[in-house]
Every structure is written in structure tokens, then in C-alpha cells.
XYZ file of C-alpha atoms in Angstrom:
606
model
C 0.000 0.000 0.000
C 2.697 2.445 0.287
C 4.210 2.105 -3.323
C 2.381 4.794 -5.853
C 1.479 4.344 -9.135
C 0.393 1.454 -11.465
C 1.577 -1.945 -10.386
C 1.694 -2.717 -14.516
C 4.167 -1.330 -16.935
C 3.609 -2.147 -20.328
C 5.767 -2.295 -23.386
C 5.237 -3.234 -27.452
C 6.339 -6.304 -28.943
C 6.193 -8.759 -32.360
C 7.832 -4.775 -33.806
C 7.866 -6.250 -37.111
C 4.987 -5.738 -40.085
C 2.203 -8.426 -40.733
C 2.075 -10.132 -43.787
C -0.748 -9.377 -46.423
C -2.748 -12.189 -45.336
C -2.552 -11.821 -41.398
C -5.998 -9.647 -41.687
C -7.165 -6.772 -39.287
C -7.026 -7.592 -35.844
C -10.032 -5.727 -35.218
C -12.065 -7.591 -37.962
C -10.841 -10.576 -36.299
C -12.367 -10.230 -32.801
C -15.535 -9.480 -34.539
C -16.381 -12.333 -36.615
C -15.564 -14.225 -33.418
C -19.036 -13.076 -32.084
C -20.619 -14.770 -35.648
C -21.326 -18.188 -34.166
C -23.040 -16.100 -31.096
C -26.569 -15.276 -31.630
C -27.759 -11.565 -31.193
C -31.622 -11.027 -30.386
C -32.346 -14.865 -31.558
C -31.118 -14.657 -34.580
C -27.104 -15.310 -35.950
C -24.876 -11.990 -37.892
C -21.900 -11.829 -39.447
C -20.272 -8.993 -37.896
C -17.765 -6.028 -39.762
C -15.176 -4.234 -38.096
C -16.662 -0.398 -37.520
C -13.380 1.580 -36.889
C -12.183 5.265 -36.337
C -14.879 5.951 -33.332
C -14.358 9.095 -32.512
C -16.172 9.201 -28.776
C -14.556 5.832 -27.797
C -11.935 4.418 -30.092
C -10.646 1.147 -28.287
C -14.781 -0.463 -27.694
C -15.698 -2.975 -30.043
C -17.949 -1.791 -32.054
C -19.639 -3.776 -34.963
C -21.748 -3.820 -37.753
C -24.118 -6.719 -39.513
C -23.472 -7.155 -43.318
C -25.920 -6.263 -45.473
C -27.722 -4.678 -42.660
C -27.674 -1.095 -40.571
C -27.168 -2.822 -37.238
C -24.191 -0.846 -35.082
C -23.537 -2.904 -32.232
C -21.106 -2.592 -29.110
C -19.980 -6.276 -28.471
C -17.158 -5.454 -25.934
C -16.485 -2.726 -24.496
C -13.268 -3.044 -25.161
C -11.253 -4.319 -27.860
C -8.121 -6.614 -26.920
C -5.156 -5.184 -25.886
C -2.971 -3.951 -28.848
C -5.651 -2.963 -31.242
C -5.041 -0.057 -33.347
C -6.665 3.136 -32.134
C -7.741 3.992 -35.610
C -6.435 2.803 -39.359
C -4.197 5.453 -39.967
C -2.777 5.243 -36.962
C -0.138 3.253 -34.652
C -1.848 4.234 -31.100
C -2.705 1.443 -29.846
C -5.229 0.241 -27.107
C -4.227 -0.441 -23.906
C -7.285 -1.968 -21.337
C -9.660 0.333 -22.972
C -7.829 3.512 -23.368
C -6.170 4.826 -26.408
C -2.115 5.071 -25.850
C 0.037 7.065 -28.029
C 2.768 5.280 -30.142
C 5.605 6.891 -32.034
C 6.961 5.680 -35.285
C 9.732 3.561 -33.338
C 7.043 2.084 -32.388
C 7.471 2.390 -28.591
C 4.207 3.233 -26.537
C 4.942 7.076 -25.631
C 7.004 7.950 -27.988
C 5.978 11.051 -29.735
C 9.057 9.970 -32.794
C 7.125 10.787 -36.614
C 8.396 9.664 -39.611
C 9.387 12.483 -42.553
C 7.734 13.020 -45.832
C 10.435 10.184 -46.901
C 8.735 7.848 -44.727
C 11.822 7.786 -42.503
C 10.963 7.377 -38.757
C 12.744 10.651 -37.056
C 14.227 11.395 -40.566
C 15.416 15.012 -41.712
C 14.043 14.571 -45.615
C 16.946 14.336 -46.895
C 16.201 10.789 -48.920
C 13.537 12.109 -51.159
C 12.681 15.015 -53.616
C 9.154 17.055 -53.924
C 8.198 16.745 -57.300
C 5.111 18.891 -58.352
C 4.056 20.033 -61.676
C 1.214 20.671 -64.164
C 0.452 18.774 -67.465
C -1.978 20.305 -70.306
C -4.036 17.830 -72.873
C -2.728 18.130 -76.868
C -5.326 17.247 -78.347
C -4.893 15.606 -81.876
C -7.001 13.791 -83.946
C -4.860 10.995 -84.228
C -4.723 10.616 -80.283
C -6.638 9.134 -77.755
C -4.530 9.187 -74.461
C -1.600 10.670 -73.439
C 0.998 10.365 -69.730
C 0.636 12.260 -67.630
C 3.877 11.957 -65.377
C 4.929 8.716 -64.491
C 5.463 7.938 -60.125
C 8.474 5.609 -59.221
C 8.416 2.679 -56.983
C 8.306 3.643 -53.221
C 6.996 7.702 -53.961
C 4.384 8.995 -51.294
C 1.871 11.562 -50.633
C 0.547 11.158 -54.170
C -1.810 14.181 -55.083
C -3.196 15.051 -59.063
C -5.873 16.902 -59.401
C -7.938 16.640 -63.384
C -10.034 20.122 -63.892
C -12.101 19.499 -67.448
C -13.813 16.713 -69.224
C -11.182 13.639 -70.130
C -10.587 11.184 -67.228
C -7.376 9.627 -65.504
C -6.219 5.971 -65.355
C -3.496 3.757 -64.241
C -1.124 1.664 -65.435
C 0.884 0.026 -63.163
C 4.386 -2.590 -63.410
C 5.444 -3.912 -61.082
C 9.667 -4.619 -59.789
C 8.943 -8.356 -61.199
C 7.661 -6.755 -64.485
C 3.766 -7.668 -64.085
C 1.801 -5.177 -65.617
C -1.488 -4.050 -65.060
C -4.066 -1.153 -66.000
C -6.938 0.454 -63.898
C -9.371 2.224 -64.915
C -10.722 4.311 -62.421
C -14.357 4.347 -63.408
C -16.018 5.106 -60.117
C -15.567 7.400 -56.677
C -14.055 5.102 -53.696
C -10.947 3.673 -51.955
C -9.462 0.565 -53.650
C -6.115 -1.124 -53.715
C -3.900 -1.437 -56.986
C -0.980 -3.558 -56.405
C -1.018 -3.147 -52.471
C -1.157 0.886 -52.766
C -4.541 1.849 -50.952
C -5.812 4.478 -53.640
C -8.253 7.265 -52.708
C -10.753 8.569 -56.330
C -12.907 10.819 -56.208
C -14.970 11.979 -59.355
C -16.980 15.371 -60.044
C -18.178 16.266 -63.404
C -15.734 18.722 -64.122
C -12.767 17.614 -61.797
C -11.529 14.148 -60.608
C -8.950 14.302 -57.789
C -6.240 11.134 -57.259
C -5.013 10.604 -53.705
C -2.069 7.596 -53.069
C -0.513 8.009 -49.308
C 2.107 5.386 -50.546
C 4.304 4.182 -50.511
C 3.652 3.179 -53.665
C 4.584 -0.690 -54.223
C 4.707 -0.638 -58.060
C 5.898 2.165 -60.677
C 2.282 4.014 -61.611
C 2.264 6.041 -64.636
C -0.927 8.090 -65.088
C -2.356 8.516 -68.182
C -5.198 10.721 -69.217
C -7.713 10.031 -71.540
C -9.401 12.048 -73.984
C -13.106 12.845 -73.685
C -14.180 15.960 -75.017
C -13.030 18.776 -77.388
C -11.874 21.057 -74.571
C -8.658 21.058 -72.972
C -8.053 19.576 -69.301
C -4.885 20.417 -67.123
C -3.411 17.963 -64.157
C -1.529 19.475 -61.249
C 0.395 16.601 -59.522
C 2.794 16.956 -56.455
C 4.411 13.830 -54.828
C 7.823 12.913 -52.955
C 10.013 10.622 -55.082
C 12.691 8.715 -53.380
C 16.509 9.047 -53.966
C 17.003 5.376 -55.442
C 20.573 5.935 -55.957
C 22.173 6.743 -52.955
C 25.988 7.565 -52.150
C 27.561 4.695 -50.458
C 30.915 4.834 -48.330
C 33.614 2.074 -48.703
C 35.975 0.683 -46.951
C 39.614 1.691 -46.800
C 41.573 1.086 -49.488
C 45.381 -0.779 -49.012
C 47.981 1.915 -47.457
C 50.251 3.839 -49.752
C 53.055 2.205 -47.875
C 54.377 -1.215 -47.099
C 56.503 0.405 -44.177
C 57.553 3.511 -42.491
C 54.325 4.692 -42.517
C 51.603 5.551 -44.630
C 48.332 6.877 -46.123
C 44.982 4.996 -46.571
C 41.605 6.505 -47.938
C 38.138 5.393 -48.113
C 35.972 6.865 -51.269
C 32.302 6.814 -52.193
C 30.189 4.643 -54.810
C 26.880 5.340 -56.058
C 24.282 2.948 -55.216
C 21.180 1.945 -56.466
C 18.775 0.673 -53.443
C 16.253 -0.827 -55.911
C 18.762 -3.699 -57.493
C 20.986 -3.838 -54.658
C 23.754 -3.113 -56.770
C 26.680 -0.058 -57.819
C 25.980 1.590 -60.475
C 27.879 4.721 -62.117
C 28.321 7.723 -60.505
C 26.361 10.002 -62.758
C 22.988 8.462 -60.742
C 23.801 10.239 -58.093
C 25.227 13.307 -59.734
C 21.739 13.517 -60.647
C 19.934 14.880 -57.689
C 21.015 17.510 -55.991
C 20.061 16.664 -53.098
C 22.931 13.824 -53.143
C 26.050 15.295 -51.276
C 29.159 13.040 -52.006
C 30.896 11.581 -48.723
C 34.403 13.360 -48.710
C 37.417 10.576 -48.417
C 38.548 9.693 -44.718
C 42.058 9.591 -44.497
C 44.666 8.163 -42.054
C 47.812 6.838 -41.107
C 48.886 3.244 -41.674
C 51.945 0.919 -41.800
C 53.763 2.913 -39.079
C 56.405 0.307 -38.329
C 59.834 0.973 -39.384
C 61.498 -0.332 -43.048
C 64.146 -2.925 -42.516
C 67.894 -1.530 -43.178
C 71.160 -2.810 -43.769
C 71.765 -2.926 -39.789
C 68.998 -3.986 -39.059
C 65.792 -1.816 -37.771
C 65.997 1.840 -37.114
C 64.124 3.288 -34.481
C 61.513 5.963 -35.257
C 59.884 8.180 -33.545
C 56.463 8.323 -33.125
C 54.719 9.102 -36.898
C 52.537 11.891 -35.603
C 55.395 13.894 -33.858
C 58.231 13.741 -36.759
C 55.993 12.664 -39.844
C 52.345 14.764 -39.745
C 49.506 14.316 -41.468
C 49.193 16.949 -44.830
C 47.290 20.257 -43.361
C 45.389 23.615 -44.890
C 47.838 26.268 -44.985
C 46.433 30.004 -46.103
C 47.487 33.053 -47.589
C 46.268 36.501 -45.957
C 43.272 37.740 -47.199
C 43.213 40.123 -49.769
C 41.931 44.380 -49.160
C 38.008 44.370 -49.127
C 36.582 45.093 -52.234
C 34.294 48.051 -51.321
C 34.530 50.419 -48.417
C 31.073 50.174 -46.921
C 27.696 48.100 -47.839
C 29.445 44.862 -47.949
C 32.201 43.773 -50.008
C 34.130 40.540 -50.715
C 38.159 39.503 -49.724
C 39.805 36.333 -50.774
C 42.744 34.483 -50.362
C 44.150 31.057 -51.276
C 44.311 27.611 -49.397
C 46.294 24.256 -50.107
C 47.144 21.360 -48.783
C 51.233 21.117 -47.872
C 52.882 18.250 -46.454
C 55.874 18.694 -43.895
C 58.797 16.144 -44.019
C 61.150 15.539 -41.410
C 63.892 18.062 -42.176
C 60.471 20.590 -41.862
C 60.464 21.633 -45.732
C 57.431 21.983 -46.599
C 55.847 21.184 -50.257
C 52.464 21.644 -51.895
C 50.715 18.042 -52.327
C 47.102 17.231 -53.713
C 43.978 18.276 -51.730
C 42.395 15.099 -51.078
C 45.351 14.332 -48.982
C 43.589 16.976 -46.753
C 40.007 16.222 -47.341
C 40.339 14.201 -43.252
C 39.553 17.972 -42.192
C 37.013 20.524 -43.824
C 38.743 23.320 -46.380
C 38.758 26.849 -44.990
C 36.724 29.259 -46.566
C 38.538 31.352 -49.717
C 36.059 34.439 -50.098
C 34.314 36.045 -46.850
C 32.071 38.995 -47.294
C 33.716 42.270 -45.116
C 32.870 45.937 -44.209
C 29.224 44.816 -44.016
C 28.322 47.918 -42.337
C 25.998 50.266 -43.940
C 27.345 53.140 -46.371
C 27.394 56.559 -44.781
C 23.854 58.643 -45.903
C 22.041 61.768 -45.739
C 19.747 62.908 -42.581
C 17.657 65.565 -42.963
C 16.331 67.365 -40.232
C 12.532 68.756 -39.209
C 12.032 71.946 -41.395
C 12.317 75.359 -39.563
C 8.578 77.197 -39.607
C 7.246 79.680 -42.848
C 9.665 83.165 -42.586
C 6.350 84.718 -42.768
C 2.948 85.033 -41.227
C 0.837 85.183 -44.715
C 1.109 84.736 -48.134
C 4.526 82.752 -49.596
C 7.987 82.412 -47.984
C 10.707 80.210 -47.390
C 11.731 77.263 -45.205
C 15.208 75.826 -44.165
C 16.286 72.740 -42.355
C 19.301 71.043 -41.592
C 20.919 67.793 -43.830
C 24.043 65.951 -42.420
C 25.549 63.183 -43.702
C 25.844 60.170 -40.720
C 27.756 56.650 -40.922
C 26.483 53.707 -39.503
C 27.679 54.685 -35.878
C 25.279 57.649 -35.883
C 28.252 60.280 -35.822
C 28.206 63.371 -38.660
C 30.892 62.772 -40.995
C 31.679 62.669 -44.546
C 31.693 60.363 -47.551
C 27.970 60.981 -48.818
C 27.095 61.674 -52.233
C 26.809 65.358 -53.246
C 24.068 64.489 -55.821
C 21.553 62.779 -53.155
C 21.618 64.997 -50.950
C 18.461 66.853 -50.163
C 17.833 70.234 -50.625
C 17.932 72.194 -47.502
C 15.422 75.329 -48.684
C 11.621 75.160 -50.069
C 8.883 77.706 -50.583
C 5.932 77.661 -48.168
C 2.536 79.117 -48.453
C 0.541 80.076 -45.281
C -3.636 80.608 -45.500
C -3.716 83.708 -44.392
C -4.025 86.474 -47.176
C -2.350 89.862 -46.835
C -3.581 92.757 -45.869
C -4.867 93.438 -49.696
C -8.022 91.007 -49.955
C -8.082 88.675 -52.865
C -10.857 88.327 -54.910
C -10.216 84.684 -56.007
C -10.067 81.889 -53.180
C -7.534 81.995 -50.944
C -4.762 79.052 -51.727
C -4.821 76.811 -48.882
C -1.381 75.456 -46.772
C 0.255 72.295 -48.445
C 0.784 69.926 -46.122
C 4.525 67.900 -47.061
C 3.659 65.231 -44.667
C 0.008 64.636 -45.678
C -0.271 60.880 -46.859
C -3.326 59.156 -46.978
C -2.764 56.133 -44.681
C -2.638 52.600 -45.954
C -4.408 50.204 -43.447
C -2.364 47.385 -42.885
C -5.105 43.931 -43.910
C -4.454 41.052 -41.633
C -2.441 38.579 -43.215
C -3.871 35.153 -45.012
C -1.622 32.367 -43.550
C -0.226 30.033 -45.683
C -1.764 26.346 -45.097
C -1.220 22.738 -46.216
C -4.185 23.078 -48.310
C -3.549 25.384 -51.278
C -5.104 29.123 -50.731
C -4.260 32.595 -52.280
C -2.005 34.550 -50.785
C -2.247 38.212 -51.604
C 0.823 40.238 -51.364
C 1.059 43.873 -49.491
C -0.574 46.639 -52.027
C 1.324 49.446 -53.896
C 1.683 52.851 -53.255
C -0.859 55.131 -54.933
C -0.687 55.675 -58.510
C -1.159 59.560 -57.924
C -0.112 61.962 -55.696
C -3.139 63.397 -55.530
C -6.899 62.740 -56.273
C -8.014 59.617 -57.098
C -5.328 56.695 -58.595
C -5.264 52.943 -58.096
C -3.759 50.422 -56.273
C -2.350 46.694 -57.538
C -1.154 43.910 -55.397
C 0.253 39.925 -56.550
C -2.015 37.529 -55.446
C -0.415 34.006 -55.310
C -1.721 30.590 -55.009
C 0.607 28.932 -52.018
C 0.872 25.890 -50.169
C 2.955 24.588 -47.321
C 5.288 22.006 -47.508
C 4.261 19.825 -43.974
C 7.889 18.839 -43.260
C 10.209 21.299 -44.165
C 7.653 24.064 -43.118
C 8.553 25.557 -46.768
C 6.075 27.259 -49.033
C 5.890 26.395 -52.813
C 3.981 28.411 -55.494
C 1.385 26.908 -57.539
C -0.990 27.633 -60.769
C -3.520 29.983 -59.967
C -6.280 27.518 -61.095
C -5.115 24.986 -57.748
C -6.525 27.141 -55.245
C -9.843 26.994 -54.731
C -12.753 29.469 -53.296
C -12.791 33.333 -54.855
C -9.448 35.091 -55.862
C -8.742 37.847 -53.720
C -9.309 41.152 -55.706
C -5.564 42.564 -57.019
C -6.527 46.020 -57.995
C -8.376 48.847 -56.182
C -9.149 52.540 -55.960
C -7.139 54.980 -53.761
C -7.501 58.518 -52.652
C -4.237 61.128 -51.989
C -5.501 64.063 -50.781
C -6.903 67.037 -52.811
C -4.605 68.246 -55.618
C -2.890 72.103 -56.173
C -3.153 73.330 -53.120
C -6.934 73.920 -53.601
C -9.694 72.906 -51.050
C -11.702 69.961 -52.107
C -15.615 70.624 -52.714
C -17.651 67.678 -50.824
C -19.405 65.731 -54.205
C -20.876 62.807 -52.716
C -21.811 60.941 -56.452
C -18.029 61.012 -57.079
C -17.334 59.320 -53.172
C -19.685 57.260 -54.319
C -17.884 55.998 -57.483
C -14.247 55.919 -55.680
C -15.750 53.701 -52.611
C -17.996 51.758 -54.853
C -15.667 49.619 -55.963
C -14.216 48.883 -52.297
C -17.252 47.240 -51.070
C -16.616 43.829 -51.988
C -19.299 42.914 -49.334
C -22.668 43.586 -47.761
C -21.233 44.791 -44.068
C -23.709 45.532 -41.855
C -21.832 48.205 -40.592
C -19.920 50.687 -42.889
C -18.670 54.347 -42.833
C -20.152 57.353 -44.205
C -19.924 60.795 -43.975
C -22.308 62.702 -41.459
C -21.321 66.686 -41.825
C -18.828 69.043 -41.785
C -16.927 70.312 -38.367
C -16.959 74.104 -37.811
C -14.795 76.536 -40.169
C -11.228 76.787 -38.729
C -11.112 80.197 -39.783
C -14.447 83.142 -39.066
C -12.870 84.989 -41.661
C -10.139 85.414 -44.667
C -10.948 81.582 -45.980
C -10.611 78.337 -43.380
C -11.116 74.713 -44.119
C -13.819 72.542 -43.095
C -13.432 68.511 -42.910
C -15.979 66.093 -43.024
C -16.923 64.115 -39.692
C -16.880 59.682 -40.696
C -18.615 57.382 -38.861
C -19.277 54.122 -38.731
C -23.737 53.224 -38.973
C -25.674 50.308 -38.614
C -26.822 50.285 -42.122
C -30.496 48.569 -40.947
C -31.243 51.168 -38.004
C -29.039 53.837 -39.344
C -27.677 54.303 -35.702
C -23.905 55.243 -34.727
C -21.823 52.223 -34.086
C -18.481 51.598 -32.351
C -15.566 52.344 -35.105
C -14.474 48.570 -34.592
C -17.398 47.693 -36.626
C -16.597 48.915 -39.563
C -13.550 47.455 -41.510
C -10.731 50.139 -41.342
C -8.967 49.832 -44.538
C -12.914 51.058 -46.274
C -12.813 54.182 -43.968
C -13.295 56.864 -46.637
C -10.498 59.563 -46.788
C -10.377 63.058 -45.466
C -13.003 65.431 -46.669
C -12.049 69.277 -47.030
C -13.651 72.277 -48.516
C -13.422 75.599 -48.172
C -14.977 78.122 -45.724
C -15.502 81.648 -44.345
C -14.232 82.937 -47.504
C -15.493 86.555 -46.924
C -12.065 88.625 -46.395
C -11.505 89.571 -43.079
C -11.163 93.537 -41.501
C -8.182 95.231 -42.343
C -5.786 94.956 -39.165
């Protein structure tokens, strides 16, 4: 009674797969029950798996019938969780199991199929295929999928219709046809079809156990494209041999391994240009060391020799200084050479070749230097308008600062900014005008882009707009663009890939809209609500219950000698016309700051 915890500790065994013909386990325990009558009258009872509410019960179902029965309430001890699954059932409860196979193990396997793998012994192959059609022609291939390839995905948009052929390593061929929607198995790869009339979509999880090729089949006079995507294994593989004989009968030698290329399908070498042709293969660099370290036989008989490693050392990198960077500031690029030299026992040392060296990684020949960023101009806050009314002149500081923040020199006299502007200020002079009075120009008066929350890339292919342009104007009315991309995200090396436009699915975010920067010349803007009306128009790509609109004008800056009024925004319920809060109304359809002009009577001379 004093020990805590479980007084059982369990553990997997019989690791190894099950033949084709061993059968599910689960199926197994319920056709036991078929010699046992239920209600009077005998069943023959079909596995019902991938309960979601209790998983590890034993759960049933009569052919030919829609009788669901519980027959146990729970299923023997190492029963698969669900299909797809290796969590297992432990007296009644589900029990996670990693891809080693060991209960609590939280190990996955890589889009290789490797159990804890990094990737690195497959490719992603994607790509799209568009029907030729020819009179003359009633198929074509599609792409053909090698032996042992996994998550398999093509997707058919148009009339003509996949099929299969299939060899497989012993050289049986077959062909499917693919004339229905289901789950079947072709050749021992479980194959998920489904069939639309204007789109069929191919799922294999893999891997696959013959070569597929998919072919396409012509059905109609329009064109169809395939997108396909699937991870092809490495079959040839770089293989590391043994050591080859020493260089040296005596006195002390060299020995290297090297590298052949492998092919993992025949279980045989092959030339090396199979490997050289993925990229992904990284030839194994020779090993090197010592060997036949005991002393040569001489006319007296043996010398004695000291240690090889102390008199004798193995070939090293030796450098030359680097070279002068090759630009002052903003990153530039110094080299220098490195070989391998070999030191004898007088300590002359002589150039030898590099994969005498190759035991120990070459040191870098370029390196990038003076990284730091170029020395630019800084302007400063402009001083106010020399005058109270009419036009003058503004001044502000420009220095030219490194990367450290000090003043100093170096910039270019042809950026640099200019340093004096004309200004206007509202107020007339004195003499009334009898045209309108020119209002201030604002230099830092930008019409703010709202920032729209990101779309997240996903393993399911979805569009992906970009961040919009600036404003095709300066001022008035102008138009925005934006890329809008069709992504997806590769599950295992959490990379994103671009596909055709025509993969994603749902409506295509709009890539082009109308944008407003501020009233143009200087002049006041007169409030025209049919032209607001045009410009935000073609904003409201939906039926908000709650959008902005203009309700008045504040009160005249000015009581005299021409002010500016703006126009008050706020966001309505668009049913009860009532205010709302502003976090209603989507910000980036806010409409942009109203002005016109007011109080244009001129004011009393002073």
C-alpha cells in the first residue's frame, strides 16, 4: 500500500509488419461473435473503426444490414486506435505510439517515410500537365510515379478522365481504370478517387509498391490540365567504402576510403552520374589516415623511429592573408588562397594534392567584409514659414551620418536633399483677394494605408495576396495593384511552394483597387458625394452591416479670410441607421479626409 502508481508497466512487442494475409485484428475479434446469436437470430459482424467518442470499444456492424452494435467494451489489448494510426489500445484507453514504435514515444516519420528522418532521402516533385489534343490521339501520360513515392496528389479540372497503369519490380503489368468514386487497392497501394463532373482528384498516401504512370484520356473537345505533387525517393544513394590498401608497405603511410553510387532498388553499384543527378545527393568526402607505421628494414637492421605523428604529420590547410576588401562600406568581398602542404622531417614543406587533406574541412577562400551600412544623408525637421501670410521660405538642416550615428563625410553630393523650399501660409495679406484663398500644403500629408491582416499560408492550397502598392497619384483619385499568389505549405520542411492559380480553390482575392491622396494644387476639395460614391464603390466587396459614411462638416477653422472645413466619418448600422463603435466597420474602407473651403469673406483690415 505504500508504493504509488500502477503496479503494470507495459511495453510493445512482435515490432515487425504483418504479412498481407494476417488480416485486421479488429475484424478478427468481430467475426468471433458470428457463431453467437444476437436477439435470436445469428450476424456476421464487420469491423466499424475510427470511433471518434470511444476508439478502443468494439464496435460492430451486420453485413448487409444497418445494425451498429457494441460487443465489448473493449477491444483486446494492442488494437489499433484507428487505421491510420499506430496508437494502440491499452485496457480500454487509447495510448500514443511513435513511429519507433514504442508506446509514448511522440518519434514521426518524414515526408520520406523515414521514422525521425530530416528529408533528406527524397525530392518534392510537383508540376502541371496540359491535354494536346490531336485527332490521331486518344490518351496521353501524364507523369509517371516511381516505386516507393508517397503523398501522391493530381488533381484533373475538365472533361477527359485519368487511369493507371501500373508494373510492377517483377515486371507484371497491369491497368486500372478508375471508373467510379471510392478507396481501392492497386498492387497493395490503398488508392483514394474521387470523381466530379468537371474535376476528378487522385489521392495515393504510398508508398507506392509498383511504378504508376498516369495517363489521361481524352473525352471531349476542350482542354483539361493535371496538377500533380508527390515525394520521389533518392534510389541511388551515395555509399561509403571501406579503406583502401595503405600507400606504404613500411615507415608509414596513407589509406583513404571513397564513395560509390548505389542503387537501393537492385541492390547493386551503379555509375556515378545516378547520383550526380539529384542535388540533393552530397558526395561523402574521403577519410584519411595513417597506416603501416612500423619501421622499413635496413642494412643494420631496424631503425628506431619516432612516433609518426610527432616527426611525420599528417598533410594540413595552410592560407594566404586575405586580400583588401573590395568596397569600403555596404558589404564587399576579400579572398585568399588555401592548399594542402605536407611537412617532411627536415620541416620543408611542399604543396601536395587536396584530397590528402580532405580528413579535415577546407577553410573558406572568399568572406564577405565591411558589411556595415554606407554613410547617408539625414535631414532634419524643417524650420517654420519666414512669414505670417502669403509665400515664404523654409530651411532645415541635412548631415551626412555613418552607420555609428556620428556626422561625418563620404555621402554623395548628388543625393543629398535640398535644404530650402517655398511655403505658403492661408492667411491672405492685408490686400483682400478676390479669387479663393490658396490653402497650406501639407509635405507630410499621406493618406494612410491600413495594414489587412495577413492570409496564412496552409497545407491546403489558398491565395495569398501580397502587401498593395503605393498610390498611382499623388493626388486625387489613382489605383492600387497587389500579386495575389496561389501557395501551399510544404508539412515537413515548413517551406512554401507556389502553384498555378487555377489549384486554389474558393474566390481570388481582388488585385486592384481605388485609392484617394488628398486634394490636388493646393486647392480645397468641394464635398461631391456621387463622385465618393464611385471611388468607394468599388471597395465594397461585401454587404457589411456596418460601414462608414460621412455625417457633416466640423466648424470653419477660420471666421474669416478663408478656413477649411473637414468632413466628420462614422461608422452606422446600415439597418437602423444608428452610430456604431468604429471597430465595426472594416478600417482599410474608412473613406479619406473630406475638405472644402470656408468663411471665404475677407476679413477687416488689421
Amino acid at each position: 500500500r505504500s508504493c504509488e502508481g500502477r503496479n503494470i508497466r507495459y511495453r510493445t512487442c512482435s515490432n515487425v509488419d504483418c504479412p498481407p494475409e494476417a488480416g485486421d485484428f479488429r475484424a478478427q475479434q468481430c467475426s468471433a461473435h458470428n457463431d453467437v446469436k444476437y436477439q435470436g437470430q445469428f450476424y456476421e459482424w464487420l469491423p466499424v473503426s475510427n470511433d471518434p467518442d470511444n476508439p478502443c470499444s468494439l464496435k460492430c456492424q451486420a453485413r448487409g444490414a444497418a445494425l451498429v452494435v457494441e460487443l465489448a467494451p473493449k477491444v483486446l489489448d494492442g488494437t489499433r486506435c484507428y487505421t491510420e494510426s499506430l496508437d494502440m489500445c491499452i485496457s480500454g484507453l487509447c495510448q500514443i505510439v511513435g513511429c519507433d514504435r514504442q508506446l509514448g514515444s511522440t518519434v514521426k516519420e518524414d515526408n520520406c517515410g523515414v521514422c525521425n528522418g530530416d528529408g533528406s532521402t527524397c525530392r518534392l516533385v510537383r508540376g502541371q500537365y496540359k491535354s494536346q489534343l490531336s485527332a490521331n490521339k486518344l490518351d496521353d501520360t501524364v507523369v509517371a510515379i516511381p516505386y516507393g513515392s508517397r503523398q501522391v496528389r493530381l488533381v484533373l479540372k475538365g472533361p477527359d478522365h485519368l487511369y493507371l497503369e501500373t508494373k510492377t519490380l517483377q515486371g507484371v503489368k497491369s491497368e486500372n481504370s478508375l471508373s467510379s468514386t471510392g478507396s481501392f487497392l492497386v498492387d497493395n497501394s490503398s488508392i483514394d478517387f474521387q470523381k466530379f463532373p468537371d474535376k476528378e482528384i487522385l489521392r495515393i498516401s504510398g508508398p507506392l509498391t509498383a511504378d504508376f504512370t498516369i495517363k489521361i484520356r481524352y473525352a471531349g473537345a476542350a482542354d483539361s490540365s493535371v496538377q500533380f505533387i508527390f515525394y520521389q525517393p533518392i534510389i541511388h544513394r551515395w555509399r561509403e567504402t571501406d579503406f583502401f590498401p595503405c600507400s606504404a608497405s613500411c615507415g608509414g603511410g596513407y589509406q583513404l576510403t571513397s564513395a560509390e553510387c548505389f542503387d537501393l532498388r537492385s541492390n547493386r553499384v551503379v555509375a556515378d552520374q545516378y547520383c550526380h543527378y539529384y542535388p540533393e545527393n552530397i558526395k561523402p568526402k574521403p577519410k584519411l589516415q595513417e597506416c603501416n607505421l612500423d619501421p622499413c628494414p635496413a642494412s643494420d637492421g631496424y631503425k628506431q623511429i619516432m612516433p609518426y605523428d610527432l616527426y611525420h604529420p599528417l598533410p594540413r590547410w595552410e592560407s594566404t592573408p586575405w586580400t583588401a576588401c573590395s568596397s569600403s562600406c555596404g558589404g564587399g568581398i576579400q579572398s585568399r588562397s588555401v592548399s594542402c602542404v605536407e611537412e617532411d622531417i627536415q620541416g620543408h614543406i611542399s604543396p601536395v594534392e587536396e584530397w590528402k587533406c580532405m580528413y579535415t574541412p577546407k577553410m573558406p577562400v572568399v568572406q564577405p567584409c565591411n558589411i556595415f551600412d554606407c554613410p547617408k544623408w539625414l535631414a532634419q525637421e524643417w524650420s517654420p514659414c519666414t512669414v505670417t501670410c502669403g509665400q515664404g521660405l523654409r530651411y532645415r538642416v541635412v548631415l551626412c551620418i555613418d552607420h555609428r550615428g556620428i556626422h561625418t563625410g563620404g555621402c554623395s553630393p548628388k543625393t543629398k536633399p535640398h535644404i530650402k523650399e517655398e511655403c505658403l501660409v492661408p492667411t491672405p495679406c492685408y490686400k483682400p483677394k478676390e479669387k479663393l484663398p490658396v490653402e497650406a500644403k501639407l509635405p507630410w500629408y499621406k493618406q494612410a494605408q491600413e495594414l489587412e491582416e495577413g492570409a496564412v499560408v496552409s497545407e491546403e492550397p489558398s491565395f495569398i495576396p501580397e502587401a498593395w502598392s503605393t498610390c498611382s497619384v499623388t493626388c486625387g483619385v489613382g489605383s492600387q495593384v497587389r500579386l495575389v499568389k496561389c501557395q501551399v505549405l510544404l508539412s515537413f520542411s515548413q517551406s512554401v511552394a507556389d502553384l498555378p492559380i487555377d489549384e486554389c480553390e474558393g474566390p481570388k482575392p481582388v488585385s486592384q483597387r481605388a485609392c484617394y491622396s488628398g486634394p490636388c494644387n493646393g486647392e480645397a476639395t468641394e464635398y461631391n458625394p456621387e463622385e465618393t460614391e464611385l471611388l468607394y464603390g468599388s471597395l465594397q466587396q461585401f454587404d457589411e452591416l456596418y460601414d462608414w459614411e460621412y455625417e457633416g462638416f466640423t466648424q470653419c477653422s477660420e471666421s474669416c479670410g478663408g478656413g477649411v472645413q473637414e468632413a466628420v466619418v462614422t461608422c452606422l448600422n446600415k439597418q437602423t441607421r444608428e452610430a456604431a463603435d468604429e471597430t465595426l466597420c472594416v478600417t482599410s474602407r474608412r473613406p479619406p479626409q473630406l475638405l472644402k473651403a470656408c468663411s471665404l469673406d475677407p476679413c477687416p483690415p488689421r
